[in-house]
Amino acid sequence: MYRHVKDLQFEARPAHPDAHFAMKIQELVGGQFGEMSVMMQYLFQGWNCRIPGKYKDMILDIGTEEIGHVEMLSTMIARLLEGAPSEVTADAAAANPALAAILGGMNPQHSIISGGGALPTNSQGIPWNAGYIVASGNLLTDFRSNVHAEAQSRLQTSRIYNMTDDPGVKAMLKFNLARDTFHQQQWLRGIEQLVADGLADVIEDSHAEEEDADQARTYWTLHEGSAGPQGSWAQGRTPVTDQEVLVHGDTPESTDDGTPPPPDPSLYATYDGSLGTPETGQPSATQSVMSKVKKALD
Amino acid sequence: MYRHVKDLQFEARPAHPDAHFAMKIQELVGGQFGEMSVMMQYLFQGWNCRIPGKYKDMILDIGTEEIGHVEMLSTMIARLLEGAPSEVTADAAAANPALAAILGGMNPQHSIISGGGALPTNSQGIPWNAGYIVASGNLLTDFRSNVHAEAQSRLQTSRIYNMTDDPGVKAMLKFNLARDTFHQQQWLRGIEQLVADGLADVIEDSHAEEEDADQARTYWTLHEGSAGPQGSWAQGRTPVTDQEVLVHGDTPESTDDGTPPPPDPSLYATYDGSLGTPETGQPSATQSVMSKVKKALD
Amino acid sequence: MYRHVKDLQFEARPAHPDAHFAMKIQELVGGQFGEMSVMMQYLFQGWNCRIPGKYKDMILDIGTEEIGHVEMLSTMIARLLEGAPSEVTADAAAANPALAAILGGMNPQHSIISGGGALPTNSQGIPWNAGYIVASGNLLTDFRSNVHAEAQSRLQTSRIYNMTDDPGVKAMLKFNLARDTFHQQQWLRGIEQLVADGLADVIEDSHAEEEDADQARTYWTLHEGSAGPQGSWAQGRTPVTDQEVLVHGDTPESTDDGTPPPPDPSLYATYDGSLGTPETGQPSATQSVMSKVKKALD
Amino acid sequence: MYRHVKDLQFEARPAHPDAHFAMKIQELVGGQFGEMSVMMQYLFQGWNCRIPGKYKDMILDIGTEEIGHVEMLSTMIARLLEGAPSEVTADAAAANPALAAILGGMNPQHSIISGGGALPTNSQGIPWNAGYIVASGNLLTDFRSNVHAEAQSRLQTSRIYNMTDDPGVKAMLKFNLARDTFHQQQWLRGIEQLVADGLADVIEDSHAEEEDADQARTYWTLHEGSAGPQGSWAQGRTPVTDQEVLVHGDTPESTDDGTPPPPDPSLYATYDGSLGTPETGQPSATQSVMSKVKKALD
Amino acid sequence: MYRHVKDLQFEARPAHPDAHFAMKIQELVGGQFGEMSVMMQYLFQGWNCRIPGKYKDMILDIGTEEIGHVEMLSTMIARLLEGAPSEVTADAAAANPALAAILGGMNPQHSIISGGGALPTNSQGIPWNAGYIVASGNLLTDFRSNVHAEAQSRLQTSRIYNMTDDPGVKAMLKFNLARDTFHQQQWLRGIEQLVADGLADVIEDSHAEEEDADQARTYWTLHEGSAGPQGSWAQGRTPVTDQEVLVHGDTPESTDDGTPPPPDPSLYATYDGSLGTPETGQPSATQSVMSKVKKALD
Amino acid sequence: MYRHVKDLQFEARPAHPDAHFAMKIQELVGGQFGEMSVMMQYLFQGWNCRIPGKYKDMILDIGTEEIGHVEMLSTMIARLLEGAPSEVTADAAAANPALAAILGGMNPQHSIISGGGALPTNSQGIPWNAGYIVASGNLLTDFRSNVHAEAQSRLQTSRIYNMTDDPGVKAMLKFNLARDTFHQQQWLRGIEQLVADGLADVIEDSHAEEEDADQARTYWTLHEGSAGPQGSWAQGRTPVTDQEVLVHGDTPESTDDGTPPPPDPSLYATYDGSLGTPETGQPSATQSVMSKVKKALD
């Protein structure tokens, strides 16, 4: 269950309104790596976490913090939009090219849809969607996702920081940059903790004996004159399995030319008969199902 | 520019058709972490890479390989669908509950849309979209994304591997598991190479002096009785800035209650006047723009 | 800012696992009217609310409660999936048609993506998106949206309630049905409060004098023999403007046949010249802009 | 079946072209509450309506009218785009900042995609999608959706009305405002008619005896110092069930901490064993299914 | 403006309900090539058509007909869902594997969302979206799109026709197949009419003199041993420009290795300096804009 | 399997950066008819093609070429963005209206997301999605799709060509225009080859005897005074079946008013009993399934 606390985690007070910047900073609300993404990603990871105690609580501490980050940014956007020239008409703009430029660069939905408030969308007006997030149940894998999300978020925040001179906006972004830095470290150290607690092997070792050992140490070059093998990644021994890295040219492992089977005629795939007559009627899998069902019921 | 090589990188020959498994394995084609994602992610990263030589070539070597992985999986799906009972009717199903169960679990678009071939969608029929991918121009950040994508992909492949007994399918998945393992290592070692080449600092250090130093080392607890601070992540010194980690309770940093400003009346936001009279007409930003324009033109 | 409380608002303990029902109940998590929608809708409405005090606090009280509803449903889904037969293979299914039917009706992403946990998607696997929600800044309009969201949510919950016999699931759904009932009343009474506080007129009266008075009281019949005018909605006086309702046949108000203007030739729209020569070059709007700019700068 | 009538319901003749305004008014064509939404929403509701006569006919009368509203707006947009400076090049813009501002604020797809015509998208270029609409089969619930859709649509139209001075555009928008007003009343009076006809109880009373009676009258406060309970919504008796409203602090009803069950090992969820050994193999639900099947077949 | 006619264009009466088939036939309502697509595609093409008379009227005749096709299919789906076992519970399914199979293959949203009616979605539950349609303003190009849409639609209808034995369903599909056939011919003959009327050249000849003449007649082979050049398409003379077709191996036309320019440092793209120092500050385009503006204003 | 060749197929060197044009040309990368669409469409068609030899190889030759077209356009965009004024702040823009206009018309994601590189999106920032593409398994139908895709692509390229004066950009677009011309011819001649090889009939003749013969030759007029029947398309004989074309007024073929059946009460559809008592409990289809299952097992 959740509770609200009335004050923002950090103040969100721009020195001046700036409707263009309001449009840009929407990327940090509803973009692929905006605060809605990390909020929903960590909440779902926390709810799905099957280890009561420090892991589940840490994930939910950070996820709960991120709800408040969406709140901070939403407040900032409403304030950046104060007095935005949204209902300026063509005649007014005609007399004022600078005003026309501001209007042209505004997000029209900041007026038409939200009435001067934040939108749950990115800087191009695309609604946030849950296809951005990851919650797999495996913490090692998910902490890697979290590292990447914080890294992308910090990179985008760094770029946006360079797009404003407003001291109030910069003050809040300094806070956000710092939280991105701290959280990035949290997830990196979370990975170390998983290793220390013996909880990393479950996926690192999954099917370790079954995977194709040679392919797990082979660099394939697929360019004429590729400089790729000059990197350290294609030299020495693999970190996990401690095997010599191989460099492989572009000859395939197989002699399979990938032709699909002859088609079912009632699906009208174009076919010239060159692969023989397709099997139709009941598929062999079904036939074997049925014979087993019958046997089981005899 | 690209070229095609007729044979698959590895053969894709199931021992038996299996329409249900064809539906599931679509997740590895067109899902969030399917092969279409890594293919497009690495190609865009490679095309946008501004360092000719080993980095650009390595990224494109792997991106080019992934095109072939979509090809392998597409072939596998067409073969798994051979003889699928797609045009079985209600009467036929009525006489055969096992057949009805197979029909019920098939993806109907494997018949109606693709005529027995692979679809550019995930296991639930959702078309792949480019909102899944990342190509930021910053290699450190992007290599972290690549590590996470390979990790999620290998986890999903491991789960799907457990859902089949077919030796032909398993043979191909052993190859895929191994490539996921190898590529995960590539990106991890790529990060080491960036550090060795002095190319990691550009983002790690961005605005390092400006970000809020205390917030870069503070763990916020937002639960009653959170066990989160018991993890090693909330103890000792921060790895990057070498500061003692602080634990902070839930008192906000601010006394800002986040109320948006008085609204522009012509947007009809509900308002009771309690925050004073809104500024309307031309926004101050525009006013200052205009006065500067006028000055510049005088 | 937000805080987490460890216990769920209400327990989420199914008597038995049921993977099919887990698939269906996803509609209440990530569907158009699922808990993610009301959570995000009320949070954005609350953050954008410009009246400190009872309105803003009520909206955020309910929005904060809804975060916990997503949490309850997510927990329920993880428990419904306990021991789900996700890695049953074709051979095992062949021997067991009932098992095959369960497999066929499961959401494969409950295994492949979330590892036995809830997904941020609806019952068909479509990720939640913010295009579902509404936060316009006008409370009267938004409370109407909230009434409708709670009504649709209660209808869907009522339908799903009939799809299970599990006493643990039913206990939680009785709680959810009741909250939907209560919240629906809240928003209806919120509308009464807005009226009582004189805050409803702002939009009800917007442009009241300008809108076309006759069209504001006219029922158009667009069927031969439509029984539509027999309803009370097409009789008596309009509730707001107290005018006699008119019934209008299907003759348009206009003699405008809607033909678009002659096209710009450089856009290659197909055109036979019958509407005369298109204006091209600089549009008149721009020309007038420019002449005004020049005048202003003279 | 449908028929077309050549003239528009109301004329759509702007006094002057205005490419910026064409971009904004797309919100009323293909936005969440644009005319495409109400058109498709009412058509699907009408087609799915199971009461021949006044209800079905009224819904289809309005749905059919809305097709013509999309037509009117599309015509308006094509005319607003007449002579738009779409193929102005960088050099020409360089000589003319006002022209550059107009170009910068245009929707580039108005030239590249539609050749000067309307697009089936919103003001940010996002294609309309059917996830916006509602047709549940329950008329009371759907009429509430219709009230909200007309209310949001009228609000957006009111805002857009303030963004233009063009008398031809304003004339058409006066018509649209009036139809939104009238239709809003239609749906409100449709709700009264459903009540009068005894058709509202089916959903209002669904599971009335089963829902948790206390929760149906309880306001939960989830803020420190929330002013929410000061509203009339948290006082007196509930309108439907005529019970005293209770105010409840933030103590959960449950002592369920929401931990998911021990995971299936073959899904690789991270787990430390603290919840005991997971059940695996065939789920109990399946086991009971199978035993019943066998019994039934014996 | 539009009108409704009470009877369906053709009857939609299945002999028996069939919930599985209702799920499949949704593809023809809300799929990429479903009736919603052709309806919206032709309506937008008609509204945007700039030639009053036979072209505009024909497009709108067919577009208006397609509204009625969505209506027919929606009715069919509601009837196919009559008595669907949507609220069967786990216990009931346990006693009845055939019933379990039907349930597993149903679309759960047919019960939860639409209450037994049609949905505006495809067979996998994905809402229809306007990204499927085309209305470019150029009739030749759009008629080619229409031919392809009718062809894909007829193919899908043919496949679905094979999936049912129901005489009532088949009767309606015979009607639909015939309309697809007829409309396909309409668009093909519409292209002939455009040619006859001299309206095709506008796009066929656009930039004819400017396009690279050699590339307009060259087949590039990008496989080792490609059999592609054996087709008639790579032999003889080009139909339009009457030039000999050339076959070109895989050597690029260029010596451009595609390296992007040195990056702006404030965007933190990874860069080693090997391409020289990036230009920053004001871009040259802006500089030239500014100098021209200044000159114009002097 | 695929290989990369270092040089671009054609050079992509703009004479000058132009951030506005970079925004527009994104339509050719990630729009509905951008190069990502034809690339993925032809690759999936090629992988799913069941005729080894000239067809499969031709499709893959062109699909492989299109990968390189995305590469060329991505390079062009990075170069057009060189030195774009992305981090210009409000103060700087205030002093410079021309700069403000450029900023206003830029895609902010070109800075925030991609760091000066191309995005996998269209000109409005919408991510590419696989719902744009077609690969049905039937080559005749798919080649028609390919003709339409190349035609729309060439139309959009022609329009964009008119929006720039940059000789480097125009040089590349001349190449692209030519390839669109050539590929359009390829697919048209591919259709001729399918006819010549006897591979077209499979779909042209599907259900030829079953489709409703009269409807396959009837033009329906659905306007008062429609000029549609004046076109050659509504006169003479049908090209395929050689029948006289009929013109049909707007009387439906049926007397079916499309009323859905009485609803299942547990789904709460609004119903007044006028259609009789709904069937509930187990649907007849299931009953007949069960009786057959029981018989089969007896």
PDB file of C-alpha atoms in Angstrom, chain B residues 162-225:
ATOM      1  CA  ASN B 162      12.840 -25.837 -21.324  1.00  0.00           C
ATOM      2  CA  MET B 163       9.555 -25.829 -23.236  1.00  0.00           C
ATOM      3  CA  THR B 164      10.565 -28.261 -25.975  1.00  0.00           C
ATOM      4  CA  ASP B 165      11.970 -31.759 -26.332  1.00  0.00           C
ATOM      5  CA  ASP B 166      12.562 -31.480 -30.046  1.00  0.00           C
ATOM      6  CA  PRO B 167      16.243 -32.276 -30.720  1.00  0.00           C
ATOM      7  CA  GLY B 168      16.394 -30.084 -33.841  1.00  0.00           C
ATOM      8  CA  VAL B 169      14.962 -27.099 -32.039  1.00  0.00           C
ATOM      9  CA  LYS B 170      17.263 -27.689 -29.064  1.00  0.00           C
ATOM     10  CA  ALA B 171      20.307 -27.863 -31.342  1.00  0.00           C
ATOM     11  CA  MET B 172      19.564 -24.428 -32.742  1.00  0.00           C
ATOM     12  CA  LEU B 173      18.785 -22.998 -29.308  1.00  0.00           C
ATOM     13  CA  LYS B 174      22.151 -24.288 -28.026  1.00  0.00           C
ATOM     14  CA  PHE B 175      23.750 -22.203 -30.739  1.00  0.00           C
ATOM     15  CA  ASN B 176      21.629 -19.186 -29.812  1.00  0.00           C
ATOM     16  CA  LEU B 177      22.368 -19.545 -26.100  1.00  0.00           C
ATOM     17  CA  ALA B 178      26.071 -19.618 -26.880  1.00  0.00           C
ATOM     18  CA  ARG B 179      25.914 -16.514 -29.067  1.00  0.00           C
ATOM     19  CA  ASP B 180      24.006 -14.688 -26.321  1.00  0.00           C
ATOM     20  CA  THR B 181      26.718 -15.712 -23.859  1.00  0.00           C
ATOM     21  CA  PHE B 182      29.480 -14.596 -26.194  1.00  0.00           C
ATOM     22  CA  HIS B 183      27.859 -11.297 -27.101  1.00  0.00           C
ATOM     23  CA  GLN B 184      27.157 -10.515 -23.453  1.00  0.00           C
ATOM     24  CA  GLN B 185      30.884 -10.899 -22.848  1.00  0.00           C
ATOM     25  CA  GLN B 186      31.685  -8.783 -25.892  1.00  0.00           C
ATOM     26  CA  TRP B 187      29.755  -5.839 -24.554  1.00  0.00           C
ATOM     27  CA  LEU B 188      31.189  -6.222 -21.062  1.00  0.00           C
ATOM     28  CA  ARG B 189      34.689  -6.284 -22.513  1.00  0.00           C
ATOM     29  CA  GLY B 190      33.783  -3.420 -24.802  1.00  0.00           C
ATOM     30  CA  ILE B 191      33.131  -1.373 -21.674  1.00  0.00           C
ATOM     31  CA  GLU B 192      36.590  -2.314 -20.369  1.00  0.00           C
ATOM     32  CA  GLN B 193      38.084  -1.278 -23.690  1.00  0.00           C
ATOM     33  CA  LEU B 194      36.331   2.095 -23.563  1.00  0.00           C
ATOM     34  CA  VAL B 195      37.753   2.653 -20.100  1.00  0.00           C
ATOM     35  CA  ALA B 196      41.217   1.587 -21.260  1.00  0.00           C
ATOM     36  CA  ASP B 197      40.989   3.951 -24.231  1.00  0.00           C
ATOM     37  CA  GLY B 198      39.908   6.875 -22.055  1.00  0.00           C
ATOM     38  CA  LEU B 199      36.519   7.099 -23.772  1.00  0.00           C
ATOM     39  CA  ALA B 200      34.321   6.384 -20.745  1.00  0.00           C
ATOM     40  CA  ASP B 201      34.829   9.589 -18.840  1.00  0.00           C
ATOM     41  CA  VAL B 202      32.899  11.767 -21.234  1.00  0.00           C
ATOM     42  CA  ILE B 203      29.623  10.696 -19.739  1.00  0.00           C
ATOM     43  CA  GLU B 204      30.699   9.362 -16.355  1.00  0.00           C
ATOM     44  CA  ASP B 205      32.072  12.796 -15.602  1.00  0.00           C
ATOM     45  CA  SER B 206      29.397  14.904 -17.277  1.00  0.00           C
ATOM     46  CA  HIS B 207      28.388  17.659 -14.876  1.00  0.00           C
ATOM     47  CA  ALA B 208      30.245  15.827 -12.127  1.00  0.00           C
ATOM     48  CA  GLU B 209      30.994  19.062 -10.358  1.00  0.00           C
ATOM     49  CA  GLU B 210      27.496  20.346 -10.677  1.00  0.00           C
ATOM     50  CA  GLU B 211      25.425  17.432  -9.501  1.00  0.00           C
ATOM     51  CA  ASP B 212      24.205  17.594  -5.919  1.00  0.00           C
ATOM     52  CA  ALA B 213      27.012  15.845  -4.049  1.00  0.00           C
ATOM     53  CA  ASP B 214      25.013  14.750  -1.028  1.00  0.00           C
ATOM     54  CA  GLN B 215      22.237  13.279  -3.110  1.00  0.00           C
ATOM     55  CA  ALA B 216      24.829  11.320  -5.051  1.00  0.00           C
ATOM     56  CA  ARG B 217      25.575   9.317  -1.915  1.00  0.00           C
ATOM     57  CA  THR B 218      22.234   9.094  -0.115  1.00  0.00           C
ATOM     58  CA  TYR B 219      19.971   6.091   0.251  1.00  0.00           C
ATOM     59  CA  TRP B 220      16.362   7.168   0.889  1.00  0.00           C
ATOM     60  CA  THR B 221      14.169   4.752   2.856  1.00  0.00           C
ATOM     61  CA  LEU B 222      10.519   5.102   1.970  1.00  0.00           C
ATOM     62  CA  HIS B 223       9.088   2.136   3.924  1.00  0.00           C
ATOM     63  CA  GLU B 224       8.369   1.723   7.582  1.00  0.00           C
ATOM     64  CA  GLY B 225      10.952  -0.865   8.620  1.00  0.00           C
TER      65      GLY B 225
END
